[in-house]
PDB file of C-alpha atoms in Angstrom:
ATOM      1  CA  MET S   1      13.827 -14.533  -6.345  1.00  0.00           C
ATOM      2  CA  ASN S   2      14.346 -18.170  -7.190  1.00  0.00           C
ATOM      3  CA  GLU S   3      17.310 -17.237  -9.385  1.00  0.00           C
ATOM      4  CA  ALA S   4      18.734 -15.094  -6.576  1.00  0.00           C
ATOM      5  CA  LEU S   5      18.445 -18.136  -4.289  1.00  0.00           C
ATOM      6  CA  ARG S   6      20.286 -20.200  -6.880  1.00  0.00           C
ATOM      7  CA  GLN S   7      23.069 -17.607  -6.900  1.00  0.00           C
ATOM      8  CA  ALA S   8      23.172 -17.696  -3.086  1.00  0.00           C
ATOM      9  CA  LYS S   9      23.660 -21.461  -3.224  1.00  0.00           C
ATOM     10  CA  ILE S  10      26.620 -20.991  -5.574  1.00  0.00           C
ATOM     11  CA  ALA S  11      28.164 -18.590  -3.049  1.00  0.00           C
ATOM     12  CA  GLY S  12      27.555 -21.024  -0.196  1.00  0.00           C
ATOM     13  CA  ALA S  13      29.170 -23.876  -2.128  1.00  0.00           C
ATOM     14  CA  LEU S  14      32.278 -21.691  -2.472  1.00  0.00           C
ATOM     15  CA  GLY S  15      32.362 -21.070   1.273  1.00  0.00           C
ATOM     16  CA  GLU S  16      30.968 -17.569   0.894  1.00  0.00           C
ATOM     17  CA  VAL S  17      28.087 -16.182   2.919  1.00  0.00           C
ATOM     18  CA  PRO S  18      25.184 -17.315   0.705  1.00  0.00           C
ATOM     19  CA  VAL S  19      23.679 -14.138  -0.702  1.00  0.00           C
ATOM     20  CA  GLY S  20      22.498 -13.894  -4.287  1.00  0.00           C
ATOM     21  CA  ALA S  21      21.195 -11.052  -6.429  1.00  0.00           C
ATOM     22  CA  VAL S  22      19.496 -10.687  -9.797  1.00  0.00           C
ATOM     23  CA  ILE S  23      18.734  -7.613 -11.892  1.00  0.00           C
ATOM     24  CA  VAL S  24      15.718  -7.764 -14.160  1.00  0.00           C
ATOM     25  CA  LYS S  25      14.719  -5.426 -16.988  1.00  0.00           C
ATOM     26  CA  ASP S  26      11.425  -5.787 -18.810  1.00  0.00           C
ATOM     27  CA  GLY S  27      10.844  -9.153 -17.146  1.00  0.00           C
ATOM     28  CA  GLU S  28      14.184 -10.601 -18.261  1.00  0.00           C
ATOM     29  CA  ILE S  29      17.234 -11.325 -16.154  1.00  0.00           C
ATOM     30  CA  ILE S  30      20.103  -9.155 -17.389  1.00  0.00           C
ATOM     31  CA  SER S  31      22.622  -9.873 -14.644  1.00  0.00           C
ATOM     32  CA  VAL S  32      23.267 -12.002 -11.588  1.00  0.00           C
ATOM     33  CA  GLY S  33      25.686 -11.827  -8.715  1.00  0.00           C
ATOM     34  CA  TYR S  34      26.612 -13.622  -5.550  1.00  0.00           C
ATOM     35  CA  ASN S  35      28.692 -12.789  -2.542  1.00  0.00           C
ATOM     36  CA  CYS S  36      32.380 -13.393  -3.289  1.00  0.00           C
ATOM     37  CA  ARG S  37      34.274 -11.343  -0.702  1.00  0.00           C
ATOM     38  CA  GLU S  38      36.348 -14.279   0.512  1.00  0.00           C
ATOM     39  CA  THR S  39      37.354 -15.674  -2.868  1.00  0.00           C
ATOM     40  CA  SER S  40      37.963 -12.189  -4.307  1.00  0.00           C
ATOM     41  CA  LYS S  41      39.622 -10.926  -1.115  1.00  0.00           C
ATOM     42  CA  ASN S  42      37.628  -7.733  -1.602  1.00  0.00           C
ATOM     43  CA  ALA S  43      35.153  -6.123   0.814  1.00  0.00           C
ATOM     44  CA  LEU S  44      33.210  -4.632  -2.096  1.00  0.00           C
ATOM     45  CA  CYS S  45      32.214  -7.969  -3.620  1.00  0.00           C
ATOM     46  CA  HIS S  46      28.679  -8.223  -2.285  1.00  0.00           C
ATOM     47  CA  ALA S  47      26.025  -9.896  -4.436  1.00  0.00           C
ATOM     48  CA  GLU S  48      24.246  -6.621  -5.211  1.00  0.00           C
ATOM     49  CA  ILE S  49      27.451  -4.849  -6.240  1.00  0.00           C
ATOM     50  CA  GLU S  50      28.409  -7.759  -8.507  1.00  0.00           C
ATOM     51  CA  ALA S  51      24.958  -7.735 -10.141  1.00  0.00           C
ATOM     52  CA  ILE S  52      24.932  -3.931 -10.534  1.00  0.00           C
ATOM     53  CA  ASN S  53      28.407  -3.964 -12.081  1.00  0.00           C
ATOM     54  CA  SER S  54      27.390  -6.646 -14.558  1.00  0.00           C
ATOM     55  CA  ALA S  55      24.103  -4.894 -15.418  1.00  0.00           C
ATOM     56  CA  CYS S  56      25.922  -1.619 -16.119  1.00  0.00           C
ATOM     57  CA  LYS S  57      28.286  -3.431 -18.482  1.00  0.00           C
ATOM     58  CA  THR S  58      25.410  -5.264 -20.181  1.00  0.00           C
ATOM     59  CA  LEU S  59      23.332  -2.105 -20.674  1.00  0.00           C
ATOM     60  CA  GLY S  60      26.272   0.174 -21.436  1.00  0.00           C
ATOM     61  CA  GLY S  61      25.584   2.773 -18.765  1.00  0.00           C
ATOM     62  CA  TRP S  62      25.462   3.415 -15.027  1.00  0.00           C
ATOM     63  CA  ARG S  63      21.769   4.309 -14.762  1.00  0.00           C
ATOM     64  CA  LEU S  64      19.611   1.247 -14.136  1.00  0.00           C
ATOM     65  CA  TRP S  65      16.352   3.180 -13.886  1.00  0.00           C
ATOM     66  CA  GLN S  66      14.375   0.563 -15.845  1.00  0.00           C
ATOM     67  CA  CYS S  67      15.520  -2.353 -13.687  1.00  0.00           C
ATOM     68  CA  GLU S  68      14.513  -4.195 -10.545  1.00  0.00           C
ATOM     69  CA  LEU S  69      16.895  -5.794  -8.069  1.00  0.00           C
ATOM     70  CA  TYR S  70      16.067  -9.085  -6.363  1.00  0.00           C
ATOM     71  CA  VAL S  71      18.344 -10.036  -3.481  1.00  0.00           C
ATOM     72  CA  THR S  72      18.103 -12.788  -0.895  1.00  0.00           C
ATOM     73  CA  LEU S  73      19.237 -10.590   2.024  1.00  0.00           C
ATOM     74  CA  GLU S  74      18.305  -7.017   2.905  1.00  0.00           C
ATOM     75  CA  PRO S  75      20.977  -4.700   1.481  1.00  0.00           C
ATOM     76  CA  CYS S  76      23.704  -3.270   3.734  1.00  0.00           C
ATOM     77  CA  PRO S  77      24.610   0.462   3.732  1.00  0.00           C
ATOM     78  CA  MET S  78      27.183   0.059   0.941  1.00  0.00           C
ATOM     79  CA  CYS S  79      24.757  -1.807  -1.305  1.00  0.00           C
ATOM     80  CA  ALA S  80      21.884   0.575  -0.509  1.00  0.00           C
ATOM     81  CA  GLY S  81      24.177   3.407  -1.603  1.00  0.00           C
ATOM     82  CA  ALA S  82      24.997   1.595  -4.842  1.00  0.00           C
ATOM     83  CA  ILE S  83      21.278   1.068  -5.457  1.00  0.00           C
ATOM     84  CA  ILE S  84      20.611   4.778  -4.963  1.00  0.00           C
ATOM     85  CA  ASN S  85      23.535   5.756  -7.187  1.00  0.00           C
ATOM     86  CA  SER S  86      22.535   3.383  -9.980  1.00  0.00           C
ATOM     87  CA  ARG S  87      18.935   4.662  -9.846  1.00  0.00           C
ATOM     88  CA  ILE S  88      17.339   1.228  -9.441  1.00  0.00           C
ATOM     89  CA  PRO S  89      13.660   2.013  -8.820  1.00  0.00           C
ATOM     90  CA  LYS S  90      12.591  -1.182  -7.048  1.00  0.00           C
ATOM     91  CA  VAL S  91      14.347  -3.506  -4.590  1.00  0.00           C
ATOM     92  CA  ILE S  92      12.828  -6.857  -3.679  1.00  0.00           C
ATOM     93  CA  PHE S  93      14.533  -8.742  -0.866  1.00  0.00           C
ATOM     94  CA  GLY S  94      13.935 -11.937   1.062  1.00  0.00           C
ATOM     95  CA  ALA S  95      15.506 -12.171   4.521  1.00  0.00           C
ATOM     96  CA  PHE S  96      15.809  -9.257   6.907  1.00  0.00           C
ATOM     97  CA  ASP S  97      19.265  -8.362   8.251  1.00  0.00           C
ATOM     98  CA  LYS S  98      18.921  -7.239  11.880  1.00  0.00           C
ATOM     99  CA  LYS S  99      22.651  -6.391  12.086  1.00  0.00           C
ATOM    100  CA  ALA S 100      23.299  -4.385   8.914  1.00  0.00           C
ATOM    101  CA  GLY S 101      20.019  -4.099   7.009  1.00  0.00           C
ATOM    102  CA  SER S 102      19.674  -0.639   5.538  1.00  0.00           C
ATOM    103  CA  CYS S 103      16.219  -0.977   4.006  1.00  0.00           C
ATOM    104  CA  GLY S 104      14.325  -0.965   7.300  1.00  0.00           C
ATOM    105  CA  SER S 105      15.929  -3.296   9.842  1.00  0.00           C
ATOM    106  CA  VAL S 106      18.654  -1.012  11.253  1.00  0.00           C
ATOM    107  CA  VAL S 107      17.896   2.068   9.179  1.00  0.00           C
ATOM    108  CA  ASN S 108      16.142   2.793   5.905  1.00  0.00           C
ATOM    109  CA  LEU S 109      18.606   4.741   3.800  1.00  0.00           C
ATOM    110  CA  PHE S 110      15.946   5.120   1.130  1.00  0.00           C
ATOM    111  CA  ASP S 111      13.943   7.333   3.536  1.00  0.00           C
ATOM    112  CA  LEU S 112      16.744   9.899   3.730  1.00  0.00           C
ATOM    113  CA  PRO S 113      16.615  12.957   1.452  1.00  0.00           C
ATOM    114  CA  TYR S 114      18.750  11.535  -1.332  1.00  0.00           C
ATOM    115  CA  ASN S 115      17.945  12.316  -4.960  1.00  0.00           C
ATOM    116  CA  HIS S 116      16.579   8.804  -5.558  1.00  0.00           C
ATOM    117  CA  LYS S 117      14.163   6.757  -3.433  1.00  0.00           C
ATOM    118  CA  PRO S 118      13.714   3.134  -4.492  1.00  0.00           C
ATOM    119  CA  GLU S 119      10.558   1.234  -3.653  1.00  0.00           C
ATOM    120  CA  ILE S 120      11.147  -1.662  -1.253  1.00  0.00           C
ATOM    121  CA  ILE S 121       9.319  -4.974  -1.253  1.00  0.00           C
ATOM    122  CA  SER S 122      10.500  -7.106   1.652  1.00  0.00           C
ATOM    123  CA  GLY S 123      10.033 -10.661   2.853  1.00  0.00           C
ATOM    124  CA  VAL S 124       9.720 -12.337  -0.572  1.00  0.00           C
ATOM    125  CA  LEU S 125      10.493 -16.039  -0.059  1.00  0.00           C
ATOM    126  CA  GLU S 126      11.705 -14.921   3.366  1.00  0.00           C
ATOM    127  CA  LYS S 127      11.823 -18.407   4.889  1.00  0.00           C
ATOM    128  CA  GLU S 128      13.869 -19.867   2.040  1.00  0.00           C
ATOM    129  CA  CYS S 129      16.240 -16.884   2.010  1.00  0.00           C
ATOM    130  CA  SER S 130      16.624 -16.974   5.784  1.00  0.00           C
ATOM    131  CA  ASP S 131      17.054 -20.750   5.957  1.00  0.00           C
ATOM    132  CA  ILE S 132      19.978 -20.813   3.515  1.00  0.00           C
ATOM    133  CA  LEU S 133      21.812 -18.316   5.739  1.00  0.00           C
ATOM    134  CA  LYS S 134      20.919 -20.107   8.977  1.00  0.00           C
ATOM    135  CA  ASP S 135      22.066 -23.455   7.566  1.00  0.00           C
ATOM    136  CA  PHE S 136      25.335 -21.954   6.328  1.00  0.00           C
ATOM    137  CA  PHE S 137      26.225 -20.457   9.709  1.00  0.00           C
ATOM    138  CA  LYS S 138      25.083 -23.582  11.571  1.00  0.00           C
ATOM    139  CA  ASN S 139      27.422 -25.693   9.417  1.00  0.00           C
ATOM    140  CA  LEU S 140      30.233 -23.179   9.865  1.00  0.00           C
ATOM    141  CA  ARG S 141      29.862 -23.298  13.660  1.00  0.00           C
ATOM    142  CA  SER S 142      29.784 -27.117  13.673  1.00  0.00           C
ATOM    143  CA  LYS S 143      33.075 -27.200  11.695  1.00  0.00           C
ATOM    144  CA  LYS S 144      34.700 -24.885  14.246  1.00  0.00           C
ATOM    145  CA  ASP S 145      33.558 -27.142  17.106  1.00  0.00           C
ATOM    146  CA  LYS S 146      35.394 -30.140  15.626  1.00  0.00           C
TER     147      LYS S 146
END
């Protein structure tokens, strides 16, 4: 999760919402991603999607059934769908997303009768993951007030 936090900080430094993701296989990081919707001008460029895309390229296939995903913020519906479709068996996230979280906060898409049901571990380094988001939005609001 520390590497996912590092990726989130990269996103924040670029003016992106600071969310970072890491995919691990056999204890080794095989891909990383961070939110880059603004710089890419693309709604699909969430941290998880970036990390999944990179992992698929690295491993040479779309099934990531031997991998774990670490992400600083609870996945949204789009990312939860990508996790299901890529067959990632375990998702570890930090901060809960009360507005769009699809691993328990708003809904748990993994509880629905899809063909794949990832395990969820939530609240890992929750304070650190939450604080980076809170600080980002606090700074953004203070810039708008000036």
